[in-house]
């Protein structure tokens, strides 16, 4: 009897994340490295519920890493207009997804460009970043308060910028005090202490 080969079935959470286009591979940076674009506003965290970690791991394994191949790569994470309840999967899911990557792939990750971080995110990661993530990842983090700073590393034609990022960039230009947390955005969308997935963060701290 001929044996059957098990198929790598695509689950509903994987399809949902794939269709959202929250995580895509696009072009290359000025050093010739692949660019993985993550648009936080597109991430369907509310719809995924407790399946966010499962979907992230599968998407990396089946979609992102095969497309990147053996190349060095960078990540561009656009935090523009992210809503805690709708778009944030939790630090536990993010850390688990990163740690599920093969060691060789983690080594080929050269930089993480965090676009539109806001003062709360900067303070949080400055305080807890080394505890929540490995030093190798934390040291690759680069804050980009404006899109113009990103273009020093990536040519404009290599990266599709979503409307939410353009709109937020324009708002920051009109209201620069938002960078320092002195003037709030029209809606609560930035990372703050309450949006950091506190239980997962504490578990991560204990495991470090």
Backbone as numpy.savetxt, mean C-alpha at the origin, in Angstrom:
# Nx Ny Nz CAx CAy CAz Cx Cy Cz
-5.06 -45.48 -13.53 -5.91 -44.29 -13.53 -5.02 -43.05 -13.53
-5.35 -42.12 -14.38 -4.57 -40.91 -14.50 -4.91 -39.95 -13.36
-3.89 -39.48 -12.67 -4.13 -38.57 -11.56 -4.59 -37.20 -12.05
-5.32 -36.52 -11.24 -5.80 -35.18 -11.59 -4.89 -34.14 -10.95
-4.70 -33.04 -11.64 -3.88 -31.94 -11.16 -4.78 -30.92 -10.47
-4.46 -30.61 -9.24 -5.28 -29.65 -8.49 -5.16 -28.26 -9.10
-6.26 -27.60 -9.26 -6.28 -26.27 -9.84 -6.20 -25.22 -8.74
-5.50 -24.12 -9.04 -5.39 -23.01 -8.10 -6.62 -22.13 -8.31
-7.67 -22.44 -7.58 -8.97 -21.81 -7.80 -8.94 -20.36 -7.30
-9.50 -19.46 -8.10 -9.61 -18.06 -7.72 -10.86 -17.86 -6.87
-10.69 -17.35 -5.68 -11.81 -17.18 -4.76 -12.50 -15.84 -4.99
-13.67 -15.69 -4.37 -14.43 -14.44 -4.50 -13.65 -13.23 -3.99
-12.98 -13.32 -2.81 -12.19 -12.17 -2.36 -11.09 -11.78 -3.33
-10.46 -12.77 -3.95 -9.41 -12.48 -4.93 -9.98 -11.74 -6.13
-11.13 -12.19 -6.60 -11.77 -11.53 -7.75 -12.14 -10.09 -7.42
-12.65 -9.89 -6.22 -13.04 -8.55 -5.79 -11.84 -7.62 -5.77
-10.73 -8.09 -5.22 -9.53 -7.25 -5.17 -8.95 -7.03 -6.56
-8.97 -8.05 -7.38 -8.45 -7.92 -8.74 -9.25 -6.90 -9.54
-10.56 -6.94 -9.43 -11.42 -6.01 -10.19 -11.30 -4.58 -9.68
-10.91 -4.41 -8.43 -10.80 -3.05 -7.87 -9.63 -2.28 -8.47
-8.64 -2.99 -8.98 -7.40 -2.39 -9.51 -6.69 -1.56 -8.44
-6.83 -1.97 -7.20 -6.13 -1.29 -6.12 -4.63 -1.53 -6.18
-4.22 -2.71 -6.68 -2.81 -3.06 -6.75 -2.50 -3.51 -8.18
-1.66 -2.75 -8.86 -1.32 -3.07 -10.25 0.17 -2.83 -10.48
0.72 -3.50 -11.47 2.10 -3.28 -11.88 2.09 -2.35 -13.08
2.85 -1.24 -12.98 2.80 -0.22 -14.03 4.21 0.30 -14.34
4.64 0.16 -15.57 5.86 0.80 -16.04 7.09 0.53 -15.20
8.00 1.51 -15.19 9.23 1.39 -14.43 9.67 2.74 -13.90
10.55 2.72 -12.89 11.06 3.98 -12.36 12.29 4.40 -13.16
12.94 5.47 -12.76 14.08 5.99 -13.51 15.31 5.09 -13.41
15.26 4.14 -12.49 16.35 3.17 -12.39 16.05 1.88 -13.12
14.92 1.85 -13.86 14.55 0.67 -14.61 13.87 -0.42 -13.81
13.47 -0.10 -12.59 12.82 -1.09 -11.73 11.30 -1.07 -11.95
10.66 -2.21 -11.80 9.21 -2.29 -11.95 8.54 -1.46 -10.87
7.36 -0.92 -11.20 6.59 -0.11 -10.25 5.29 -0.83 -9.91
5.08 -1.10 -8.63 3.81 -1.66 -8.15 3.03 -0.50 -7.55
1.92 -0.15 -8.20 1.10 0.96 -7.72 -0.02 0.43 -6.83
-0.16 1.04 -5.64 -1.25 0.70 -4.74 -2.06 1.96 -4.49
-3.34 1.93 -4.84 -4.23 3.07 -4.61 -5.12 2.72 -3.41
-4.81 3.33 -2.28 -5.55 3.01 -1.06 -7.04 3.22 -1.20
-7.44 4.27 -1.90 -8.86 4.60 -2.06 -9.62 3.50 -2.80
-8.93 2.72 -3.62 -9.57 1.66 -4.38 -9.70 0.35 -3.59
-8.99 0.24 -2.48 -8.98 -1.04 -1.79 -10.33 -1.33 -1.13
-10.97 -2.45 -1.48 -12.35 -2.74 -1.01 -12.37 -3.40 0.37
-11.81 -2.72 1.37 -11.68 -3.33 2.69 -13.03 -3.68 3.32
-13.99 -2.78 3.19 -15.30 -3.04 3.79 -15.96 -4.26 3.15
-15.86 -4.36 1.83 -16.47 -5.49 1.13 -15.76 -6.81 1.45
-14.43 -6.74 1.64 -13.68 -7.95 1.94 -13.86 -8.40 3.38
-14.11 -7.45 4.28 -14.29 -7.80 5.69 -13.07 -8.52 6.24
-13.29 -9.64 6.88 -12.20 -10.41 7.47 -11.38 -11.19 6.47
-11.69 -11.07 5.18 -10.97 -11.83 4.16 -9.89 -11.01 3.47
-9.62 -9.80 4.00 -8.64 -8.92 3.36 -7.25 -9.55 3.31
-6.84 -10.15 4.40 -5.50 -10.77 4.44 -5.39 -11.88 3.41
-6.40 -12.73 3.36 -6.43 -13.83 2.39 -6.33 -13.31 0.95
-7.09 -12.25 0.66 -7.09 -11.70 -0.70 -5.75 -11.05 -1.04
-5.17 -10.33 -0.08 -3.87 -9.69 -0.31 -2.79 -10.72 -0.62
-2.71 -11.75 0.18 -1.69 -12.78 -0.02 -1.84 -13.44 -1.39
-3.07 -13.78 -1.73 -3.31 -14.45 -3.01 -3.00 -13.53 -4.18
-3.36 -12.25 -4.06 -3.12 -11.31 -5.15 -1.62 -11.12 -5.38
-0.88 -11.04 -4.31 0.58 -10.93 -4.45 1.15 -12.17 -5.12
0.72 -13.32 -4.65 1.30 -14.58 -5.14 0.93 -14.87 -6.59
-0.32 -14.58 -6.97 -0.80 -14.97 -8.29 -0.68 -13.89 -9.35
-0.74 -12.63 -8.93 -0.78 -11.53 -9.90 0.48 -10.68 -9.90
0.79 -10.12 -8.74 1.85 -9.11 -8.68 3.24 -9.70 -8.87
3.60 -10.67 -8.06 4.95 -11.21 -8.12 5.27 -11.89 -9.46
4.33 -12.65 -10.06 4.64 -13.21 -11.38 4.87 -12.13 -12.44
4.13 -11.01 -12.35 4.30 -9.94 -13.33 5.62 -9.20 -13.12
6.02 -9.02 -11.88 7.31 -8.39 -11.59 8.45 -9.31 -12.00
8.27 -10.61 -11.79 9.31 -11.57 -12.16 10.54 -11.44 -11.29
11.70 -11.51 -11.91 12.97 -11.45 -11.18 13.53 -10.04 -11.10
12.76 -9.05 -11.52 13.24 -7.67 -11.51 13.23 -7.08 -10.11
14.10 -6.11 -9.88 13.95 -5.25 -8.71 12.68 -4.42 -8.90
12.06 -3.98 -7.81 10.83 -3.20 -7.96 10.68 -2.22 -6.81
9.81 -1.25 -7.03 9.44 -0.28 -6.00 7.92 -0.29 -5.87
7.45 0.16 -4.72 6.01 0.29 -4.48 5.66 1.76 -4.35
4.61 2.19 -5.04 4.05 3.53 -4.86 2.68 3.36 -4.21
2.59 3.75 -2.94 1.32 3.66 -2.23 0.70 5.05 -2.16
-0.49 5.21 -2.74 -1.20 6.49 -2.74 -2.28 6.45 -1.67
-2.04 7.24 -0.62 -2.93 7.26 0.54 -4.04 8.31 0.40
-4.09 8.97 -0.72 -5.01 10.08 -0.95 -6.46 9.69 -0.71
-7.13 10.44 0.18 -8.57 10.30 0.45 -8.98 8.91 0.93
-8.06 8.19 1.54 -8.41 6.89 2.10 -9.37 7.08 3.27
-10.38 6.25 3.33 -11.35 6.25 4.42 -11.10 5.03 5.28
-10.97 5.24 6.57 -10.64 4.16 7.49 -11.59 2.97 7.37
-12.87 3.23 7.39 -13.85 2.15 7.36 -13.96 1.46 6.02
-13.81 2.20 4.93 -14.04 1.65 3.60 -12.80 1.02 2.98
-11.62 1.59 3.24 -10.44 1.24 2.44 -9.26 0.65 3.19
-9.24 0.71 4.51 -8.05 0.28 5.24 -8.19 -1.16 5.73
-7.33 -2.09 5.28 -7.49 -3.51 5.64 -6.97 -3.87 7.02
-6.22 -2.96 7.65 -5.62 -3.25 8.95 -4.15 -3.57 8.83
-3.38 -3.15 9.81 -1.93 -3.38 9.77 -1.58 -4.86 9.83
-2.41 -5.64 10.52 -2.14 -7.08 10.60 -2.14 -7.71 9.22
-3.12 -7.34 8.38 -3.20 -7.90 7.03 -2.04 -7.43 6.16
-1.66 -6.17 6.32 -0.55 -5.63 5.52 0.76 -6.33 5.88
1.00 -6.46 7.17 2.23 -7.12 7.61 2.26 -8.58 7.17
1.14 -9.29 7.30 1.08 -10.70 6.91 1.33 -10.86 5.42
0.76 -9.94 4.61 0.96 -10.02 3.17 2.43 -9.81 2.80
3.06 -8.85 3.46 4.48 -8.60 3.19 5.33 -9.81 3.59
5.05 -10.37 4.75 5.88 -11.47 5.25 5.65 -12.77 4.51
4.54 -12.88 3.78 4.30 -14.09 3.00 5.09 -14.09 1.69
5.66 -12.94 1.32 6.47 -12.86 0.12 7.76 -13.65 0.31
8.24 -14.33 -0.72 9.53 -15.02 -0.61 10.64 -14.03 -0.23
11.63 -14.52 0.49 12.73 -13.66 0.94 13.41 -12.96 -0.23
13.54 -13.65 -1.34 14.20 -13.06 -2.51 13.40 -11.88 -3.05
12.06 -11.99 -3.03 11.22 -10.89 -3.51 11.30 -9.71 -2.56
11.32 -9.96 -1.24 11.46 -8.87 -0.28 12.79 -8.15 -0.47
13.81 -8.90 -0.82 15.12 -8.30 -1.05 15.12 -7.41 -2.29
14.33 -7.80 -3.30 14.29 -7.03 -4.56 13.43 -5.77 -4.44
12.65 -5.65 -3.37 11.89 -4.43 -3.12 12.85 -3.33 -2.67
13.00 -2.28 -3.47 14.02 -1.27 -3.22 13.51 -0.03 -2.49
12.23 0.29 -2.65 11.70 1.49 -1.99 10.18 1.40 -1.95
9.61 2.03 -0.91 8.15 2.19 -0.81 7.88 3.69 -0.73
7.28 4.24 -1.78 6.96 5.67 -1.81 5.54 5.86 -1.29
5.44 6.51 -0.14 4.16 6.73 0.54 3.69 8.14 0.17
2.72 8.21 -0.74 2.26 9.49 -1.28 1.10 10.02 -0.44
1.17 11.29 -0.05 0.17 11.98 0.76 -0.02 11.31 2.13
1.05 11.16 2.91 0.93 10.46 4.19 0.17 11.19 5.28
0.30 12.51 5.37 -0.34 13.23 6.48 0.50 13.12 7.74
0.31 14.06 8.65 1.13 14.14 9.85 0.89 12.94 10.78
-0.36 12.44 10.85 -0.64 11.33 11.75 0.11 10.07 11.34
0.14 9.80 10.03 0.84 8.62 9.55 2.34 8.73 9.81
2.90 9.91 9.59 4.32 10.11 9.82 4.67 9.86 11.29
3.86 10.43 12.19 4.13 10.27 13.62 3.96 8.82 14.05
2.93 8.17 13.53 2.68 6.79 13.92 3.84 5.89 13.51
4.26 5.99 12.24 5.32 5.11 11.77 6.67 5.48 12.37
6.88 6.76 12.69 8.11 7.15 13.36 8.19 6.52 14.75
7.02 6.36 15.39 6.97 5.81 16.74 6.96 4.28 16.75
6.12 3.69 15.88 5.90 2.24 15.95 6.39 1.46 14.73
6.84 2.16 13.69 7.18 1.48 12.44 8.19 0.37 12.58
9.23 0.59 13.38 10.27 -0.43 13.53 9.77 -1.64 14.29
8.74 -1.47 15.12 8.17 -2.59 15.86 7.20 -3.39 15.00
6.44 -2.68 14.17 5.40 -3.33 13.38 5.92 -4.03 12.14
7.00 -3.48 11.56 7.56 -4.05 10.34 9.05 -4.31 10.53
9.58 -5.19 9.72 11.01 -5.46 9.80 11.78 -4.20 9.46
13.00 -4.11 9.99 13.82 -2.93 9.70 14.09 -2.81 8.21
14.18 -3.95 7.51 14.42 -3.91 6.08 13.33 -3.17 5.33
12.07 -3.36 5.72 10.96 -2.66 5.06 10.86 -1.22 5.54
10.97 -1.01 6.84 10.83 0.33 7.39 11.85 1.29 6.80
13.07 0.83 6.61 14.12 1.69 6.08 13.94 2.02 4.61
13.04 1.32 3.93 12.78 1.59 2.52 11.64 2.59 2.32
11.01 3.00 3.42 9.87 3.90 3.35 10.32 5.33 3.02
9.68 5.93 2.01 9.98 7.29 1.59 8.67 8.08 1.50
8.58 9.17 2.24 7.36 9.97 2.22 7.38 10.96 1.07
6.25 11.05 0.36 6.09 11.98 -0.75 4.85 12.83 -0.47
5.05 14.03 0.07 3.89 14.86 0.44 3.17 15.42 -0.78
3.86 15.48 -1.92 3.26 15.97 -3.17 3.66 15.05 -4.32
2.81 15.00 -5.33 3.13 14.20 -6.50 4.40 14.68 -7.19
4.66 15.98 -7.14 5.84 16.51 -7.82 7.13 15.88 -7.30
7.16 15.49 -6.02 8.36 14.87 -5.46 8.53 13.44 -5.98
7.40 12.80 -6.30 7.45 11.45 -6.85 8.09 11.43 -8.23
7.88 12.52 -8.98 8.41 12.56 -10.35 9.93 12.65 -10.40
10.57 12.87 -9.28 12.03 12.82 -9.24 12.53 11.39 -9.35
11.62 10.43 -9.08 12.00 9.02 -9.09 11.35 8.23 -10.23
10.19 8.72 -10.68 9.42 8.01 -11.71 8.94 9.02 -12.75
9.14 8.74 -14.02 8.63 9.62 -15.06 7.10 9.59 -15.07
6.49 10.74 -15.33 5.03 10.84 -15.28 4.34 9.83 -16.18
4.90 9.59 -17.34 4.26 8.69 -18.30 4.29 7.23 -17.90
5.04 6.90 -16.84 5.18 5.52 -16.41 4.13 5.11 -15.38
3.38 6.08 -14.87 2.47 5.80 -13.76 1.13 6.48 -13.97
0.07 5.72 -13.90 -1.28 6.27 -13.98 -1.67 6.82 -12.60
-1.94 8.12 -12.55 -2.31 8.76 -11.29 -3.83 8.85 -11.21
-4.44 8.26 -10.20 -5.91 8.29 -10.10 -6.42 9.70 -9.77
-7.65 9.93 -10.10 -8.25 11.25 -9.88 -8.24 11.63 -8.40
-8.43 10.66 -7.51 -8.44 10.98 -6.08 -7.10 11.55 -5.64
-6.00 11.07 -6.21 -4.67 11.58 -5.85 -4.46 12.98 -6.42
-4.90 13.19 -7.64 -4.76 14.53 -8.25 -5.59 15.55 -7.47
-6.81 15.16 -7.11 -7.68 16.08 -6.39 -7.12 16.42 -5.01
-6.59 15.42 -4.33 -6.03 15.67 -3.00 -4.76 16.51 -3.10
-3.98 16.27 -4.11 -2.76 17.05 -4.31 -3.11 18.53 -4.52
-4.14 18.77 -5.32 -4.59 20.15 -5.55 -5.08 20.79 -4.25
-5.79 20.02 -3.44 -6.31 20.55 -2.17 -5.16 20.90 -1.23
-4.13 20.07 -1.21 -2.97 20.36 -0.37 -2.25 21.62 -0.81
-2.23 21.87 -2.10 -1.62 23.09 -2.60 -2.40 24.32 -2.14
-3.73 24.20 -2.10 -4.57 25.31 -1.66 -4.56 25.47 -0.15
-4.39 24.36 0.57 -4.47 24.37 2.03 -3.25 23.67 2.61
-2.07 24.25 2.51 -0.82 23.58 2.90 -0.74 23.22 4.38
-1.53 23.86 5.25 -1.48 23.53 6.67 -2.02 22.13 6.95
-2.72 21.55 5.98 -3.19 20.17 6.14 -2.02 19.21 6.32
-0.86 19.55 5.74 0.32 18.69 5.88 0.73 18.54 7.33
0.44 19.53 8.14 0.89 19.54 9.53 -0.23 19.25 10.52
-1.40 18.88 10.01 -2.52 18.55 10.87 -3.17 19.75 11.51
-2.80 20.96 11.06 -3.37 22.17 11.64 -4.74 22.46 11.04
-4.88 22.14 9.76 -6.15 22.32 9.08 -6.62 20.97 8.60
-7.83 20.57 8.96 -8.33 19.25 8.63 -8.91 19.22 7.23
-8.92 18.04 6.64 -9.58 17.85 5.36 -11.09 17.90 5.57
-11.83 17.93 4.46 -13.28 18.01 4.55 -13.89 16.77 5.20
-13.20 15.63 5.06 -13.68 14.40 5.68 -12.51 13.73 6.37
-12.80 12.89 7.34 -11.76 12.18 8.07 -11.23 11.04 7.20
-10.05 11.22 6.66 -9.54 10.22 5.74 -8.11 9.83 6.01
-7.43 10.54 6.91 -6.01 10.26 7.15 -5.85 9.21 8.23
-4.69 8.55 8.21 -4.35 7.65 9.30 -4.33 8.44 10.60
-4.89 7.89 11.64 -4.71 8.45 12.98 -4.56 7.27 13.92
-4.38 7.56 15.19 -4.12 6.48 16.13 -5.25 5.46 16.15
-6.49 5.93 15.96 -7.63 5.02 16.03 -7.79 4.19 14.77
-7.14 4.57 13.68 -7.32 3.86 12.42 -6.23 2.85 12.16
-5.40 2.60 13.16 -4.25 1.75 12.96 -4.50 0.30 13.29
-5.78 -0.11 13.33 -6.08 -1.51 13.58 -5.44 -1.93 14.90
-5.87 -1.28 15.98 -5.18 -1.39 17.25 -4.92 -2.82 17.73
-5.91 -3.74 17.72 -5.62 -5.11 18.20 -4.50 -5.77 17.43
-4.54 -5.66 16.07 -3.50 -6.28 15.26 -2.15 -5.63 15.53
-2.16 -4.32 15.73 -0.92 -3.62 15.98 -0.29 -4.09 17.29
-1.12 -4.26 18.31 -0.60 -4.72 19.59 -0.09 -6.14 19.50
-0.79 -6.99 18.74 -0.31 -8.36 18.56 1.03 -8.34 17.85
1.15 -7.47 16.84 2.41 -7.39 16.09 3.53 -6.93 17.00
3.24 -5.99 17.89 4.27 -5.50 18.81 4.73 -6.61 19.74
3.79 -7.42 20.19 4.16 -8.49 21.12 4.99 -9.55 20.43
4.77 -9.73 19.12 5.47 -10.79 18.38 6.83 -10.34 17.88
7.13 -9.05 17.98 8.39 -8.55 17.44 9.54 -8.93 18.36
